[in-house]
Amino acid sequence: MILRSSVGATGLRGMVLRGRVKCTLCGRKMQPSSIRDRVYYRCEYKEQEAALYPGLDHPRTINLREDIVCRALDAWIARTFAPKRLAATITALSQASIAASTAQPQTPEQARARQALKECERRLARYQAALDSGADPAVITQWINDAQRDKEAAQKKLAALPNATRKKEPPLTADQIQEITERLGDIAQRIQAADAEKKEPLYEALGITITYNNATRTATVRSRPSLAYRYKE
């Protein structure tokens, strides 16, 4: 199950999403950091890393504020797990669990190489459009050659990388997911009333993971319950 929300507001939390946030550009986990009394998740891309993936357009630093994500996340959980929507939610989570169990996993290195390939394709399309519109052929041809070299380098790197190992986790049935939600109690009410530090085990029980797209400033949240945690008051 997926939530998408735009980013932008205020507040302070306690790193309750540690280990759950990934950068869509490079596939790595974003690390929590306190900046001016707020918690941010950061993805730092060093020069030596950029040299390995010349086609990947990754900012030096990407920051995502935790309080903004948590506010949207908590509102989504409250809506989605409200009693009147719970049956539909359990069905959707069961279907998502089946899909996730058959999806081909990828390593962060594979994610970076694939993202670099996509960026090279975008560059080539832009340069071809510029050439078609009458730009200087000598200049554009050089740009195309550079992009093509970066694309070939990314393709070779991707081909040389080992495949990610699939985790042997059978998909959860609707009955198993219902058991998890019953053990957690009234999720919609609890997520709204809980202190920040008590939300972390609830996020864990719901299997919350987040990917952040810096280009669109959009966080995509997925829920895949895996363990029946008991929520403690």
Tab-separated table of C-alpha atoms in Angstrom:
chain	number	residue	atom	x	y	z
A	1	MET	CA	0.000	0.000	0.000
A	2	ILE	CA	1.417	3.398	-0.989
A	3	LEU	CA	0.999	6.992	0.184
A	4	ARG	CA	2.381	9.965	-1.704
A	5	SER	CA	2.531	13.395	-0.073
A	6	SER	CA	4.176	16.697	-0.916
A	7	VAL	CA	6.760	18.045	1.481
A	8	GLY	CA	6.585	21.380	3.384
A	9	ALA	CA	5.624	22.402	7.357
A	10	THR	CA	6.986	22.520	11.055
A	11	GLY	CA	7.653	20.566	14.327
A	12	LEU	CA	10.232	18.344	16.116
A	13	ARG	CA	10.428	14.565	16.390
A	14	GLY	CA	12.871	12.008	17.735
A	15	MET	CA	14.336	10.066	14.801
A	16	VAL	CA	11.419	7.618	14.789
A	17	LEU	CA	11.981	6.854	11.092
A	18	ARG	CA	15.616	5.802	11.515
A	19	GLY	CA	16.480	3.102	8.965
A	20	ARG	CA	13.184	3.507	7.086
A	21	VAL	CA	13.961	6.324	4.628
A	22	LYS	CA	15.740	5.767	1.301
A	23	CYS	CA	16.859	8.125	-1.453
A	24	THR	CA	15.280	7.243	-4.812
A	25	LEU	CA	18.320	8.512	-6.718
A	26	CYS	CA	20.951	6.255	-5.180
A	27	GLY	CA	18.913	3.657	-3.290
A	28	ARG	CA	20.771	4.221	-0.012
A	29	LYS	CA	19.242	4.759	3.408
A	30	MET	CA	19.105	8.415	4.411
A	31	GLN	CA	20.766	9.053	7.766
A	32	PRO	CA	19.098	11.011	10.606
A	33	SER	CA	20.695	14.251	11.721
A	34	SER	CA	19.721	17.135	14.005
A	35	ILE	CA	19.891	20.506	12.243
A	36	ARG	CA	18.762	23.684	14.015
A	37	ASP	CA	16.663	21.731	16.540
A	38	ARG	CA	14.921	19.669	13.879
A	39	VAL	CA	15.418	16.089	12.740
A	40	TYR	CA	16.356	15.658	9.093
A	41	TYR	CA	17.181	12.596	7.026
A	42	ARG	CA	20.196	13.267	4.831
A	43	CYS	CA	21.755	11.670	1.782
A	44	GLU	CA	25.305	12.898	1.161
A	45	TYR	CA	26.897	12.174	-2.201
A	46	LYS	CA	30.655	12.581	-2.094
A	47	GLU	CA	32.890	13.479	-5.038
A	48	GLN	CA	34.461	10.027	-5.201
A	49	GLU	CA	30.985	8.470	-5.439
A	50	ALA	CA	29.986	10.886	-8.202
A	51	ALA	CA	33.081	9.820	-10.149
A	52	LEU	CA	31.857	6.202	-10.103
A	53	TYR	CA	28.470	7.166	-11.578
A	54	PRO	CA	29.085	10.134	-13.917
A	55	GLY	CA	25.604	9.904	-15.431
A	56	LEU	CA	23.817	10.207	-12.077
A	57	ASP	CA	22.579	13.728	-11.351
A	58	HIS	CA	22.634	13.550	-7.533
A	59	PRO	CA	22.870	16.731	-5.410
A	60	ARG	CA	25.779	16.877	-2.976
A	61	THR	CA	23.314	16.763	-0.058
A	62	ILE	CA	19.595	15.937	0.115
A	63	ASN	CA	17.639	16.775	3.276
A	64	LEU	CA	14.170	15.595	4.308
A	65	ARG	CA	12.439	16.860	7.458
A	66	GLU	CA	11.075	14.110	9.662
A	67	ASP	CA	8.209	16.093	11.202
A	68	ILE	CA	6.703	16.847	7.791
A	69	VAL	CA	6.765	13.204	6.738
A	70	CYS	CA	5.435	11.982	10.091
A	71	ARG	CA	2.531	14.407	10.023
A	72	ALA	CA	1.382	13.161	6.608
A	73	LEU	CA	2.181	9.547	7.535
A	74	ASP	CA	0.169	9.650	10.779
A	75	ALA	CA	-2.823	11.218	9.026
A	76	TRP	CA	-2.686	8.497	6.356
A	77	ILE	CA	-2.463	5.716	8.958
A	78	ALA	CA	-5.415	7.205	10.866
A	79	ARG	CA	-7.541	7.301	7.700
A	80	THR	CA	-6.452	3.960	6.286
A	81	PHE	CA	-6.811	1.965	9.511
A	82	ALA	CA	-10.058	3.585	10.641
A	83	PRO	CA	-12.607	0.865	11.551
A	84	LYS	CA	-14.826	1.536	8.544
A	85	ARG	CA	-11.891	1.149	6.115
A	86	LEU	CA	-9.998	-1.630	7.879
A	87	ALA	CA	-11.361	-4.541	5.815
A	88	ALA	CA	-10.394	-2.874	2.524
A	89	THR	CA	-6.987	-1.972	3.961
A	90	ILE	CA	-6.286	-5.557	5.039
A	91	THR	CA	-7.160	-6.808	1.544
A	92	ALA	CA	-4.898	-4.208	-0.080
A	93	LEU	CA	-2.020	-5.039	2.283
A	94	SER	CA	-2.374	-8.750	1.550
A	95	GLN	CA	-2.215	-8.098	-2.198
A	96	ALA	CA	0.794	-5.807	-1.717
A	97	SER	CA	2.526	-8.488	0.368
A	98	ILE	CA	2.118	-11.014	-2.460
A	99	ALA	CA	3.492	-8.527	-5.012
A	100	ALA	CA	6.456	-7.624	-2.780
A	101	SER	CA	7.365	-11.281	-2.222
A	102	THR	CA	7.763	-11.835	-5.972
A	103	ALA	CA	9.467	-8.535	-6.859
A	104	GLN	CA	13.126	-8.639	-7.855
A	105	PRO	CA	15.170	-6.867	-5.153
A	106	GLN	CA	18.062	-4.568	-6.014
A	107	THR	CA	21.142	-3.398	-4.157
A	108	PRO	CA	21.923	0.317	-3.667
A	109	GLU	CA	24.706	-0.070	-6.247
A	110	GLN	CA	22.231	-1.444	-8.780
A	111	ALA	CA	19.823	1.401	-8.002
A	112	ARG	CA	22.543	3.995	-8.622
A	113	ALA	CA	23.597	2.365	-11.897
A	114	ARG	CA	20.002	2.163	-13.141
A	115	GLN	CA	19.348	5.765	-12.134
A	116	ALA	CA	22.517	6.822	-13.970
A	117	LEU	CA	21.243	5.023	-17.083
A	118	LYS	CA	17.915	6.859	-16.875
A	119	GLU	CA	19.694	10.189	-16.507
A	120	CYS	CA	21.854	9.435	-19.564
A	121	GLU	CA	18.727	8.635	-21.581
A	122	ARG	CA	17.205	11.961	-20.516
A	123	ARG	CA	20.386	13.797	-21.486
A	124	LEU	CA	20.470	12.125	-24.891
A	125	ALA	CA	16.815	13.020	-25.507
A	126	ARG	CA	17.447	16.675	-24.558
A	127	TYR	CA	20.527	16.916	-26.762
A	128	GLN	CA	18.737	15.349	-29.724
A	129	ALA	CA	15.863	17.820	-29.292
A	130	ALA	CA	18.365	20.698	-29.202
A	131	LEU	CA	20.019	19.385	-32.354
A	132	ASP	CA	16.654	19.102	-34.112
A	133	SER	CA	15.798	22.690	-33.144
A	134	GLY	CA	18.915	24.060	-34.846
A	135	ALA	CA	21.566	24.216	-32.115
A	136	ASP	CA	25.262	24.124	-33.059
A	137	PRO	CA	25.881	20.546	-34.313
A	138	ALA	CA	29.533	20.552	-33.227
A	139	VAL	CA	28.660	21.408	-29.613
A	140	ILE	CA	25.648	19.088	-29.390
A	141	THR	CA	27.543	16.191	-30.956
A	142	GLN	CA	30.188	16.472	-28.227
A	143	TRP	CA	27.476	16.470	-25.553
A	144	ILE	CA	25.876	13.405	-27.131
A	145	ASN	CA	29.211	11.589	-27.224
A	146	ASP	CA	29.821	12.396	-23.537
A	147	ALA	CA	26.357	11.155	-22.558
A	148	GLN	CA	26.804	8.007	-24.615
A	149	ARG	CA	30.116	7.252	-22.875
A	150	ASP	CA	28.486	7.744	-19.472
A	151	LYS	CA	25.636	5.458	-20.527
A	152	GLU	CA	28.003	2.707	-21.647
A	153	ALA	CA	29.961	3.009	-18.396
A	154	ALA	CA	26.757	2.664	-16.354
A	155	GLN	CA	25.676	-0.346	-18.426
A	156	LYS	CA	29.014	-2.092	-17.849
A	157	LYS	CA	28.882	-1.344	-14.131
A	158	LEU	CA	25.322	-2.674	-13.857
A	159	ALA	CA	26.222	-5.848	-15.763
A	160	ALA	CA	29.177	-6.480	-13.432
A	161	LEU	CA	27.195	-6.082	-10.199
A	162	PRO	CA	25.957	-9.213	-8.388
A	163	ASN	CA	22.210	-9.659	-8.048
A	164	ALA	CA	20.589	-8.874	-4.725
A	165	THR	CA	19.637	-11.881	-2.605
A	166	ARG	CA	15.899	-12.276	-2.234
A	167	LYS	CA	14.733	-12.589	1.370
A	168	LYS	CA	12.788	-15.783	1.915
A	169	GLU	CA	9.673	-14.168	3.372
A	170	PRO	CA	6.375	-15.751	2.366
A	171	PRO	CA	3.586	-13.252	1.711
A	172	LEU	CA	1.194	-12.583	4.585
A	173	THR	CA	-2.400	-13.677	4.200
A	174	ALA	CA	-5.341	-11.404	4.973
A	175	ASP	CA	-5.965	-13.423	8.163
A	176	GLN	CA	-2.383	-12.912	9.335
A	177	ILE	CA	-2.571	-9.172	8.679
A	178	GLN	CA	-5.890	-8.997	10.512
A	179	GLU	CA	-4.259	-10.718	13.484
A	180	ILE	CA	-1.525	-8.069	13.483
A	181	THR	CA	-4.039	-5.223	13.424
A	182	GLU	CA	-6.082	-6.826	16.214
A	183	ARG	CA	-3.012	-7.111	18.430
A	184	LEU	CA	-2.194	-3.474	17.764
A	185	GLY	CA	-5.702	-2.403	18.751
A	186	ASP	CA	-7.338	0.777	17.440
A	187	ILE	CA	-4.471	1.922	15.215
A	188	ALA	CA	-6.219	5.070	14.011
A	189	GLN	CA	-6.786	6.290	17.569
A	190	ARG	CA	-3.377	5.241	18.876
A	191	ILE	CA	-1.327	6.923	16.142
A	192	GLN	CA	-3.026	10.250	16.825
A	193	ALA	CA	-2.672	10.054	20.616
A	194	ALA	CA	0.781	8.458	20.973
A	195	ASP	CA	3.933	10.287	21.982
A	196	ALA	CA	6.626	10.341	19.300
A	197	GLU	CA	8.796	7.661	20.930
A	198	LYS	CA	5.827	5.269	21.101
A	199	LYS	CA	5.130	5.556	17.388
A	200	GLU	CA	8.357	3.848	16.360
A	201	PRO	CA	7.213	0.299	17.301
A	202	LEU	CA	3.904	0.969	15.557
A	203	TYR	CA	5.724	1.974	12.357
A	204	GLU	CA	7.770	-1.212	12.759
A	205	ALA	CA	4.675	-3.384	13.143
A	206	LEU	CA	3.121	-1.830	10.048
A	207	GLY	CA	6.331	-2.374	8.048
A	208	ILE	CA	6.623	1.298	7.091
A	209	THR	CA	9.312	2.205	4.536
A	210	ILE	CA	9.774	5.533	2.766
A	211	THR	CA	11.498	6.554	-0.463
A	212	TYR	CA	12.176	10.231	-1.118
A	213	ASN	CA	12.324	11.778	-4.589
A	214	ASN	CA	14.215	15.041	-4.240
A	215	ALA	CA	13.390	16.173	-7.788
A	216	THR	CA	9.642	16.158	-7.136
A	217	ARG	CA	9.921	16.667	-3.349
A	218	THR	CA	7.662	13.668	-2.887
A	219	ALA	CA	7.819	10.953	-0.230
A	220	THR	CA	6.357	7.563	-1.109
A	221	VAL	CA	5.373	5.497	1.924
A	222	ARG	CA	4.830	1.737	1.750
A	223	SER	CA	3.358	-0.510	4.404
A	224	ARG	CA	4.173	-4.200	4.575
A	225	PRO	CA	3.339	-5.678	8.002
A	226	SER	CA	5.695	-8.468	8.972
A	227	LEU	CA	5.645	-8.948	12.744
A	228	ALA	CA	2.790	-8.865	15.260
A	229	TYR	CA	4.146	-6.337	17.725
A	230	ARG	CA	2.100	-5.550	20.807
A	231	TYR	CA	1.682	-1.821	21.135
A	232	LYS	CA	2.486	-0.718	24.707
A	233	GLU	CA	0.856	2.258	26.400
